[in-house]
PDB file of C-alpha atoms in Angstrom:
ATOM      1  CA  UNK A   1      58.363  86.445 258.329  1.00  0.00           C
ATOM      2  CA  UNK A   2      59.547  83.836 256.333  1.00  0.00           C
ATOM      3  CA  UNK A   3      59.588  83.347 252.735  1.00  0.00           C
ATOM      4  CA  UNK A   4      59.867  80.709 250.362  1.00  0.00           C
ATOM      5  CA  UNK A   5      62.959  78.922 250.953  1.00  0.00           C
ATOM      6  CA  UNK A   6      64.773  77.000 248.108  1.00  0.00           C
ATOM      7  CA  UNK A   7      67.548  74.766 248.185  1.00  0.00           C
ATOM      8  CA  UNK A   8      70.240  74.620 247.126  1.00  0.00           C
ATOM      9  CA  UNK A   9      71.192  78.000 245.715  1.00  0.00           C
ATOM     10  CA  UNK A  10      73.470  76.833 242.947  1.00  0.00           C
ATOM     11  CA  UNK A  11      73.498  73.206 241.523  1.00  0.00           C
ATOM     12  CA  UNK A  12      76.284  71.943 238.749  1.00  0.00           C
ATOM     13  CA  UNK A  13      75.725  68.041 237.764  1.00  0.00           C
ATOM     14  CA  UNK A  14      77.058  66.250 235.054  1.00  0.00           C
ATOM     15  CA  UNK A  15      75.381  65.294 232.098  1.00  0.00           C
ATOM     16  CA  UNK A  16      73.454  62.017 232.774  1.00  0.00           C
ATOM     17  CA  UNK A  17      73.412  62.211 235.925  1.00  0.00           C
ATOM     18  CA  UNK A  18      69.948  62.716 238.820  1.00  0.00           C
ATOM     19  CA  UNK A  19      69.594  65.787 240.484  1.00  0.00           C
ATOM     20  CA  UNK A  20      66.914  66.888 243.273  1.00  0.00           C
ATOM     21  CA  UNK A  21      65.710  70.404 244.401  1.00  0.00           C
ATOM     22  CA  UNK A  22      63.675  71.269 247.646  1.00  0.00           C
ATOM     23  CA  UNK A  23      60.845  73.907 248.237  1.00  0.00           C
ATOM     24  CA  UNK A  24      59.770  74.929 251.522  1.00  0.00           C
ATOM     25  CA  UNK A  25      56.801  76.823 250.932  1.00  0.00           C
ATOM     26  CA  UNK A  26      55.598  79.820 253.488  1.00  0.00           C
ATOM     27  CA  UNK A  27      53.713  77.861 256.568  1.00  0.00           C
ATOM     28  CA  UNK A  28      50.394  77.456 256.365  1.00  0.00           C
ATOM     29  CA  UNK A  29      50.360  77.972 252.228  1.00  0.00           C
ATOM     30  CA  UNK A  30      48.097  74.742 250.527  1.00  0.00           C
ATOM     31  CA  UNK A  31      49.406  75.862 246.499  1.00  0.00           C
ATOM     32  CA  UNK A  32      52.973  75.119 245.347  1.00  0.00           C
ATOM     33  CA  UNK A  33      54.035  75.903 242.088  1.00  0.00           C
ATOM     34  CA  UNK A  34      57.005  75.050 240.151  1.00  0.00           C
ATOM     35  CA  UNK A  35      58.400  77.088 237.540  1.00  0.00           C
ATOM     36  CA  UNK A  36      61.759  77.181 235.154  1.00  0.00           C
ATOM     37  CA  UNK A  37      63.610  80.083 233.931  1.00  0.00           C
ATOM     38  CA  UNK A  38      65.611  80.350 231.295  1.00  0.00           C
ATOM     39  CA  UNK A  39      68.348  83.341 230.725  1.00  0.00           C
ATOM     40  CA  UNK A  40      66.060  86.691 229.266  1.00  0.00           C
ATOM     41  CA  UNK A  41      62.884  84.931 229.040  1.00  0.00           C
ATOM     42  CA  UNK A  42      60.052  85.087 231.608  1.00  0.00           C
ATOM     43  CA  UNK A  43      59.269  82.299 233.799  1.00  0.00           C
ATOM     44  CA  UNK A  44      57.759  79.273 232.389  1.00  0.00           C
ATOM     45  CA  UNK A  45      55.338  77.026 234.334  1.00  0.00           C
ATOM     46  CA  UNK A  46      56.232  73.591 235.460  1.00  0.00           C
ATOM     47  CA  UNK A  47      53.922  72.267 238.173  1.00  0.00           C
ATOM     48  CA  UNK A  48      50.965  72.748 240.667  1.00  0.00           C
ATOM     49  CA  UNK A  49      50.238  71.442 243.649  1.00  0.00           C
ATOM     50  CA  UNK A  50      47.246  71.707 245.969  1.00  0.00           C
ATOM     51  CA  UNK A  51      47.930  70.736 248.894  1.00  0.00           C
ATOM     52  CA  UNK A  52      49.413  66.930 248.322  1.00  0.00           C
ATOM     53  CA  UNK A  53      48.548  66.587 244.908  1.00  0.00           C
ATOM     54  CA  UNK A  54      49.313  67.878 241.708  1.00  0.00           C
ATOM     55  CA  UNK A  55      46.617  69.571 240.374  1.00  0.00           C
ATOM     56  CA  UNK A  56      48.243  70.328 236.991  1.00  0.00           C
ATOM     57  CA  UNK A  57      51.387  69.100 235.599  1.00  0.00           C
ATOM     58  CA  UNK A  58      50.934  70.086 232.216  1.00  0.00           C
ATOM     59  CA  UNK A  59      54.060  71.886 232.244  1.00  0.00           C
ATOM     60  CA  UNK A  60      56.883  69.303 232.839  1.00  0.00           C
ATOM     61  CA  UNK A  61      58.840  68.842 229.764  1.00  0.00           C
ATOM     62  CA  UNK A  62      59.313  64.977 229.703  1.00  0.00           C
ATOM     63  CA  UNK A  63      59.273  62.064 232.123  1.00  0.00           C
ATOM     64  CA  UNK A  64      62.523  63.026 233.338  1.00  0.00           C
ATOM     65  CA  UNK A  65      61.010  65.628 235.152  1.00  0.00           C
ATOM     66  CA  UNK A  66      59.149  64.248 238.119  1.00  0.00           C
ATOM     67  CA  UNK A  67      58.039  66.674 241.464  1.00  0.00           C
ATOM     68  CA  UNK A  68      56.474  65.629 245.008  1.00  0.00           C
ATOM     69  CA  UNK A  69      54.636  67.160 247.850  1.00  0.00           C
ATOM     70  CA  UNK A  70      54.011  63.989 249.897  1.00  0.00           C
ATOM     71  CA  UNK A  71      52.748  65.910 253.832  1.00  0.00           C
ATOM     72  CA  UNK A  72      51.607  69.140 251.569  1.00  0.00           C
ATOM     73  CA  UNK A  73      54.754  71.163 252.324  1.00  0.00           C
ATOM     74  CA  UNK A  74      57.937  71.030 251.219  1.00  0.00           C
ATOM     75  CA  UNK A  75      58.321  69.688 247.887  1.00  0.00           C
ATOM     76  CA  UNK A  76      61.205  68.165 245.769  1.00  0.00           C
ATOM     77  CA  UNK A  77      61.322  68.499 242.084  1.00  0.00           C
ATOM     78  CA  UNK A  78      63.457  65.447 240.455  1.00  0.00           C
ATOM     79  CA  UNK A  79      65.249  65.643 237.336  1.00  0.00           C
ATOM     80  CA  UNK A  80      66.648  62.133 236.334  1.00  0.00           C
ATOM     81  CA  UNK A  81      69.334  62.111 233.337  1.00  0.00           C
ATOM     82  CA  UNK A  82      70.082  65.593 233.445  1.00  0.00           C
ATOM     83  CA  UNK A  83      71.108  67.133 229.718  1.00  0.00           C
ATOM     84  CA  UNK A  84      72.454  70.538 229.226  1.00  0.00           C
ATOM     85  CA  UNK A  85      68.921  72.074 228.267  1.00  0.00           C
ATOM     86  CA  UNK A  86      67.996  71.455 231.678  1.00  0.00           C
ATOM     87  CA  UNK A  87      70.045  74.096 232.804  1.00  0.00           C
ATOM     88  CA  UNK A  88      67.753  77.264 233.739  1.00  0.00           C
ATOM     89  CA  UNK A  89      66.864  78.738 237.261  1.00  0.00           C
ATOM     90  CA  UNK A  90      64.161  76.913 238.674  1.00  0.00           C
ATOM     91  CA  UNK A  91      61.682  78.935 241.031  1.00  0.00           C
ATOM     92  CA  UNK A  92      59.238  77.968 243.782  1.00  0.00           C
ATOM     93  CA  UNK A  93      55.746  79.523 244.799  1.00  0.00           C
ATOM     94  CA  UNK A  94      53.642  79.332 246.883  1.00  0.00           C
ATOM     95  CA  UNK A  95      50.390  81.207 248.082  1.00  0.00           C
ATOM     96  CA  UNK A  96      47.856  80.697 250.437  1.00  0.00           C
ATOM     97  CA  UNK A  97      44.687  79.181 248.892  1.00  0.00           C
ATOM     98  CA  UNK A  98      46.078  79.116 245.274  1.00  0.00           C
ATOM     99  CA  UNK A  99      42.702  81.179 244.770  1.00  0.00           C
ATOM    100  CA  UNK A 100      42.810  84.045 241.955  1.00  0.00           C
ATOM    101  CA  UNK A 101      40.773  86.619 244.234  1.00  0.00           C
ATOM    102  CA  UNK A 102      43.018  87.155 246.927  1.00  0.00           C
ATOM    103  CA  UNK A 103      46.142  84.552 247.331  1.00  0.00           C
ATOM    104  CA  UNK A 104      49.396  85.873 245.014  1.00  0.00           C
ATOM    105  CA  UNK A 105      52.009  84.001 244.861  1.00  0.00           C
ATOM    106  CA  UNK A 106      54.959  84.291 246.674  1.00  0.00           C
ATOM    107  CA  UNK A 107      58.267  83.152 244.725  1.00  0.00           C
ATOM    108  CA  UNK A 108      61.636  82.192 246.589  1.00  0.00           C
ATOM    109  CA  UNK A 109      65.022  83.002 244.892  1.00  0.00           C
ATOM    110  CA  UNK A 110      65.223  79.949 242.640  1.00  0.00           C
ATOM    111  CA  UNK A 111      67.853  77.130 242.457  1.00  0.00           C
ATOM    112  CA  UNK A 112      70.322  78.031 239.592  1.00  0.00           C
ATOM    113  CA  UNK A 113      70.838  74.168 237.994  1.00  0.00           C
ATOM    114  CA  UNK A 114      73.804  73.847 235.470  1.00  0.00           C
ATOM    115  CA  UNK A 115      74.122  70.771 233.530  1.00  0.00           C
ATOM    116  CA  UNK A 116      78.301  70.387 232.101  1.00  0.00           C
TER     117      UNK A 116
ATOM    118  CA  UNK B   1      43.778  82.287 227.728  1.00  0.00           C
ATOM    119  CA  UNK B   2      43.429  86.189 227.576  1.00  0.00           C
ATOM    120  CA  UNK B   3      46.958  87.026 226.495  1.00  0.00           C
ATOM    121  CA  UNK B   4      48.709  90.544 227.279  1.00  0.00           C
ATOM    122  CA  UNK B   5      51.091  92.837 225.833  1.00  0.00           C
ATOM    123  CA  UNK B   6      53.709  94.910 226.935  1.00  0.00           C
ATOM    124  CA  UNK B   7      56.168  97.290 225.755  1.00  0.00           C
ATOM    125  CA  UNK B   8      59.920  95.801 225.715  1.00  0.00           C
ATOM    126  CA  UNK B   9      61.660  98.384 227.829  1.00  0.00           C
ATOM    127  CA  UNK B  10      60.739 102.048 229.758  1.00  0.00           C
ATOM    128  CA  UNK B  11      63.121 104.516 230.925  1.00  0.00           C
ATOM    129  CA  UNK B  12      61.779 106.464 233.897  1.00  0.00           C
ATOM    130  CA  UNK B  13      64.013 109.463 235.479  1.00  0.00           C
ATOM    131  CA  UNK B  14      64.468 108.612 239.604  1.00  0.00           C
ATOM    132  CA  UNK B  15      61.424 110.477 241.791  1.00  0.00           C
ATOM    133  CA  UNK B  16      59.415 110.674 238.206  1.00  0.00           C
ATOM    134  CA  UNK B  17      56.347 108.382 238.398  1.00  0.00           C
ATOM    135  CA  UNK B  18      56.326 105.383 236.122  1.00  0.00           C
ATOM    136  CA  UNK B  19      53.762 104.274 233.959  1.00  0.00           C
ATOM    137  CA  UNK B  20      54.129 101.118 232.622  1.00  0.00           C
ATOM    138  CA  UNK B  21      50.909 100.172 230.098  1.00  0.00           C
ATOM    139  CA  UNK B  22      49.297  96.571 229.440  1.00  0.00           C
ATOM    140  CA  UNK B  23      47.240  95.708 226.803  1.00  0.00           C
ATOM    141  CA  UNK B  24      44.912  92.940 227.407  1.00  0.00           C
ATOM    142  CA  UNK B  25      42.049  92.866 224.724  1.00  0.00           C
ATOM    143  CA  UNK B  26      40.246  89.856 225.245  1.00  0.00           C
ATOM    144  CA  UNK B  27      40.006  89.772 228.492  1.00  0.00           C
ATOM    145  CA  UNK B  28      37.059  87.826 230.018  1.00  0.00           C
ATOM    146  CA  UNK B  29      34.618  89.577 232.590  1.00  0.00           C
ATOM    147  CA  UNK B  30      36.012  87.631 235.458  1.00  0.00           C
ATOM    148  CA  UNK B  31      39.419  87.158 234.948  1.00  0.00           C
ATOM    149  CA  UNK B  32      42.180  89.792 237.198  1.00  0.00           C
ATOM    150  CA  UNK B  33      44.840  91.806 235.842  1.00  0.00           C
ATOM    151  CA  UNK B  34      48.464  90.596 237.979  1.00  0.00           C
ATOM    152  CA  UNK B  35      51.200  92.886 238.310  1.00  0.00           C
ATOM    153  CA  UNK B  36      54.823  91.336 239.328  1.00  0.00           C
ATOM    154  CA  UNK B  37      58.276  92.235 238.990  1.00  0.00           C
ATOM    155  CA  UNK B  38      61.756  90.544 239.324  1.00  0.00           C
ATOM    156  CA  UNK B  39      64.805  92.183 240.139  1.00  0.00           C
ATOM    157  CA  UNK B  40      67.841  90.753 238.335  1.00  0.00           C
ATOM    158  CA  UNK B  41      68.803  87.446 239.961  1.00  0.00           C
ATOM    159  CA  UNK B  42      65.691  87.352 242.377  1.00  0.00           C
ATOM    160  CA  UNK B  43      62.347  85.731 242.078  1.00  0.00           C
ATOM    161  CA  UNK B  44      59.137  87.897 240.748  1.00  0.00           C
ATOM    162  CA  UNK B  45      57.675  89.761 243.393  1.00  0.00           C
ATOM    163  CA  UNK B  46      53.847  90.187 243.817  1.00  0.00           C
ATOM    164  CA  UNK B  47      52.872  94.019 243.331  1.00  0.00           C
ATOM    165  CA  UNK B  48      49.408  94.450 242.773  1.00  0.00           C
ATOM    166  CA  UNK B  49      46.374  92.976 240.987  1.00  0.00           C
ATOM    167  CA  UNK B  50      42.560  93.813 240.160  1.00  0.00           C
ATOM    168  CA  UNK B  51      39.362  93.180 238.638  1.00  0.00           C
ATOM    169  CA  UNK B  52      37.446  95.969 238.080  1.00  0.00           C
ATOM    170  CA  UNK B  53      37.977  99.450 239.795  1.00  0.00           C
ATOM    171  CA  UNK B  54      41.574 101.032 240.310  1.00  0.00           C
ATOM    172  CA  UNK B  55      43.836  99.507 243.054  1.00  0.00           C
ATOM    173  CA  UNK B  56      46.455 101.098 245.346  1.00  0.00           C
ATOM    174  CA  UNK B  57      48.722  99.886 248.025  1.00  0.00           C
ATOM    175  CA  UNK B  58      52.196 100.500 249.431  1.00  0.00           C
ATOM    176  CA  UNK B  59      54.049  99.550 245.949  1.00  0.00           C
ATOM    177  CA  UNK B  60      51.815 100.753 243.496  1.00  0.00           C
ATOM    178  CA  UNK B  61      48.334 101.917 241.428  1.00  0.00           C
ATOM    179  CA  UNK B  62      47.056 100.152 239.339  1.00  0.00           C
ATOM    180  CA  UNK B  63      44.459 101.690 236.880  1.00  0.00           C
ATOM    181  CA  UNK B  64      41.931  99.227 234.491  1.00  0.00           C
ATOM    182  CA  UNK B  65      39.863 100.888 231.933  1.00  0.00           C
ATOM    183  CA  UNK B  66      36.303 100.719 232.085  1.00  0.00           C
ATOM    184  CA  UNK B  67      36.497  98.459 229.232  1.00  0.00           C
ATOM    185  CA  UNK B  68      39.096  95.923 231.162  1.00  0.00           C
ATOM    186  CA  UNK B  69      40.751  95.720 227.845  1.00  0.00           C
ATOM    187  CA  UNK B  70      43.895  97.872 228.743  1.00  0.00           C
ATOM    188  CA  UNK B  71      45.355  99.013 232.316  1.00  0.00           C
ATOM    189  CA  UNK B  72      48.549 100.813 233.691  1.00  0.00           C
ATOM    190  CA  UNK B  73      51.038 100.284 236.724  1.00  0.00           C
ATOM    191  CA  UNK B  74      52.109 103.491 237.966  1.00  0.00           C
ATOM    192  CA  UNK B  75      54.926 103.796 240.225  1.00  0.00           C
ATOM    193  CA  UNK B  76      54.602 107.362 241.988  1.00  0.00           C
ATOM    194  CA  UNK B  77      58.401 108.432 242.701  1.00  0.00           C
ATOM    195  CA  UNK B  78      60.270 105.625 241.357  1.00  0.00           C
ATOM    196  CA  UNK B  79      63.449 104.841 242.945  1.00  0.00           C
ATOM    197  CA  UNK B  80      66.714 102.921 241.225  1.00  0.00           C
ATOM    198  CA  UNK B  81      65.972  99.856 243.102  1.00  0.00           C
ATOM    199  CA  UNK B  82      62.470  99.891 240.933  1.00  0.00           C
ATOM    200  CA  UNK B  83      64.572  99.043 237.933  1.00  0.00           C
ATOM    201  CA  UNK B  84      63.180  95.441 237.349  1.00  0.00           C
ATOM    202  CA  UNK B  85      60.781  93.454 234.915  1.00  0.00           C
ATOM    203  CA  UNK B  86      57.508  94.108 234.906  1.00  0.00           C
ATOM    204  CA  UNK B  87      54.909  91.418 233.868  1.00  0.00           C
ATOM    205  CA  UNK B  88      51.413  92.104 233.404  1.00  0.00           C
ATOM    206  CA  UNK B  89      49.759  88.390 233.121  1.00  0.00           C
ATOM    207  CA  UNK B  90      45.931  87.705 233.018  1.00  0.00           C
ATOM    208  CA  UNK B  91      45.597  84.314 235.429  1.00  0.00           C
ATOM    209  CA  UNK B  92      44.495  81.408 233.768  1.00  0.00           C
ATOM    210  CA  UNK B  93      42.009  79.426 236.248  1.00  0.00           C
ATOM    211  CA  UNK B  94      41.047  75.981 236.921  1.00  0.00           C
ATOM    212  CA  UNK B  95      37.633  74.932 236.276  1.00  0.00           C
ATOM    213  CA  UNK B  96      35.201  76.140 239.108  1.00  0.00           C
ATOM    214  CA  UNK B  97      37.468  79.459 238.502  1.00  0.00           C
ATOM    215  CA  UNK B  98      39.221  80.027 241.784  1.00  0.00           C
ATOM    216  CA  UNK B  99      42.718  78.238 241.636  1.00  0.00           C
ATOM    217  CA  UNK B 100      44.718  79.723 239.214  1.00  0.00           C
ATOM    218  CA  UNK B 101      48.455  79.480 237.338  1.00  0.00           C
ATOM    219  CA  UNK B 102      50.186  82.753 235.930  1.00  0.00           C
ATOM    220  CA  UNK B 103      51.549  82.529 232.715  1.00  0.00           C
ATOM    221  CA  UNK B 104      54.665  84.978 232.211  1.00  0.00           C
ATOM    222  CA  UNK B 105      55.152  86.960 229.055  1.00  0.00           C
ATOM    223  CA  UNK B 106      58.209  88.436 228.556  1.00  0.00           C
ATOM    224  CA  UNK B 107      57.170  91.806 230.265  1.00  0.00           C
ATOM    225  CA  UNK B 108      58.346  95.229 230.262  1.00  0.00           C
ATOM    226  CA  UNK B 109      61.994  95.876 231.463  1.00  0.00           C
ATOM    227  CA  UNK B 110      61.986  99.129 233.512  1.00  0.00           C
ATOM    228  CA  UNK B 111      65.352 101.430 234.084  1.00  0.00           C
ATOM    229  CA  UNK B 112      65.031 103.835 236.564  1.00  0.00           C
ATOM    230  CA  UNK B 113      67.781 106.487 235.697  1.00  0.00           C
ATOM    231  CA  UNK B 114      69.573 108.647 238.122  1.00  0.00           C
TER     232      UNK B 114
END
């Protein structure tokens, strides 16, 4: 079936300027996560949504960062005055329940963002 | 926040099982052991996880001491599209302990060899 789609694949943007990536989760799944990548180190937690609210933000770096869910499927993350150390791959997850017992997650292929 | 730790890098000969080890010391009594992997220029990719008693499915085994403090991801006949990171994470979970966030370490970079 379908996985966790993320678009775009590859983003370049300017210094300064407001970028927006989209999630579409797998159907039916009620936890998104957000998550940011930066070359040789693991991923690093942004964001967590359950169903149409965040349920932990904890992770976003400033107030430039800014994410939404608002029907509890796809979701946008939104990056306003973009600087070069924004530039990482940013990866999606979802999973069914978002409950530790039996719901992984399941990541798409990330959006590579690249600030010049 | 139990916290794990891996080796940097494996080498495993193709159709050799790999073992990859995780140490996770203070682990609490209800908190699972995750397994995931990422191929270069993919997302991670759910293998396995566990509580208590050894796990196996398609991918993998995974084997948790009796103590919980350590376990072990063994691959039975790896393959050169196993080469990947590996990341061993303990969940952290919200408070009534179901809904959870992984935390990635840096995890264990494994090179299957021809």
């Amino acid at each position: 079936g379908a996985g966790v789609s993320q678009t775009p694949s590859n983003k370049v943007t300017e210094k300064g300027k407001y970028v927006e990536l989209r999630c579409d989760p797998i159907s039916g799944h009620t936890a998104l996560y957000w998550y940011r990548q930066s070359l040789g180190q693991g991923p690093e937690f942004l964001i967590y949504f359950q169903g149409t609210g965040a349920a932990d933000d904890s992770g976003l770096p400033n107030d430039r960062f800014f994410a939404v869910r608002p029907e509890g499927s796809v979701s946008t993350l939104k990056i306003q005055r973009t600087e070069r150390g924004d530039s990482a791959v940013y990866l999606c997850a979802s999973s069914l329940t978002g409950t530790v017992y039996n719901s992984p997650l399941h990541f798409g292929n990330g959006t590579r963002l690249t600030v010049t | 926040d139990a916290k794990t730790t891996q080796p940097p890098s494996m080498d495993c000969a193709e159709g050799r099982a790999a073992n990859l080890p995780c140490n996770h010391s203070t682990i609490s009594g209800n908190e699972y052991v995750y397994w995931y992997r990422q191929i270069h220029s993919q997302g991670p990719q759910y293998i396995i996880h566990g509580l208590k008693n050894n796990e196996t499915n398609e991918m993998a085994s995974l084997i948790i001491t009796e103590d919980r403090k350590s376990s072990t991801l063994i691959l039975p006949h790896a393959t050169l599209r196993d080469t990947a990171v590996y990341y061993c994470i303990v969940p952290v979970t919200y408070s009534g302990g179901s809904n959870y966030k992984l935390t990635f370490g840096k995890g264990t970079l494994l090179t299957v060899n021809p």
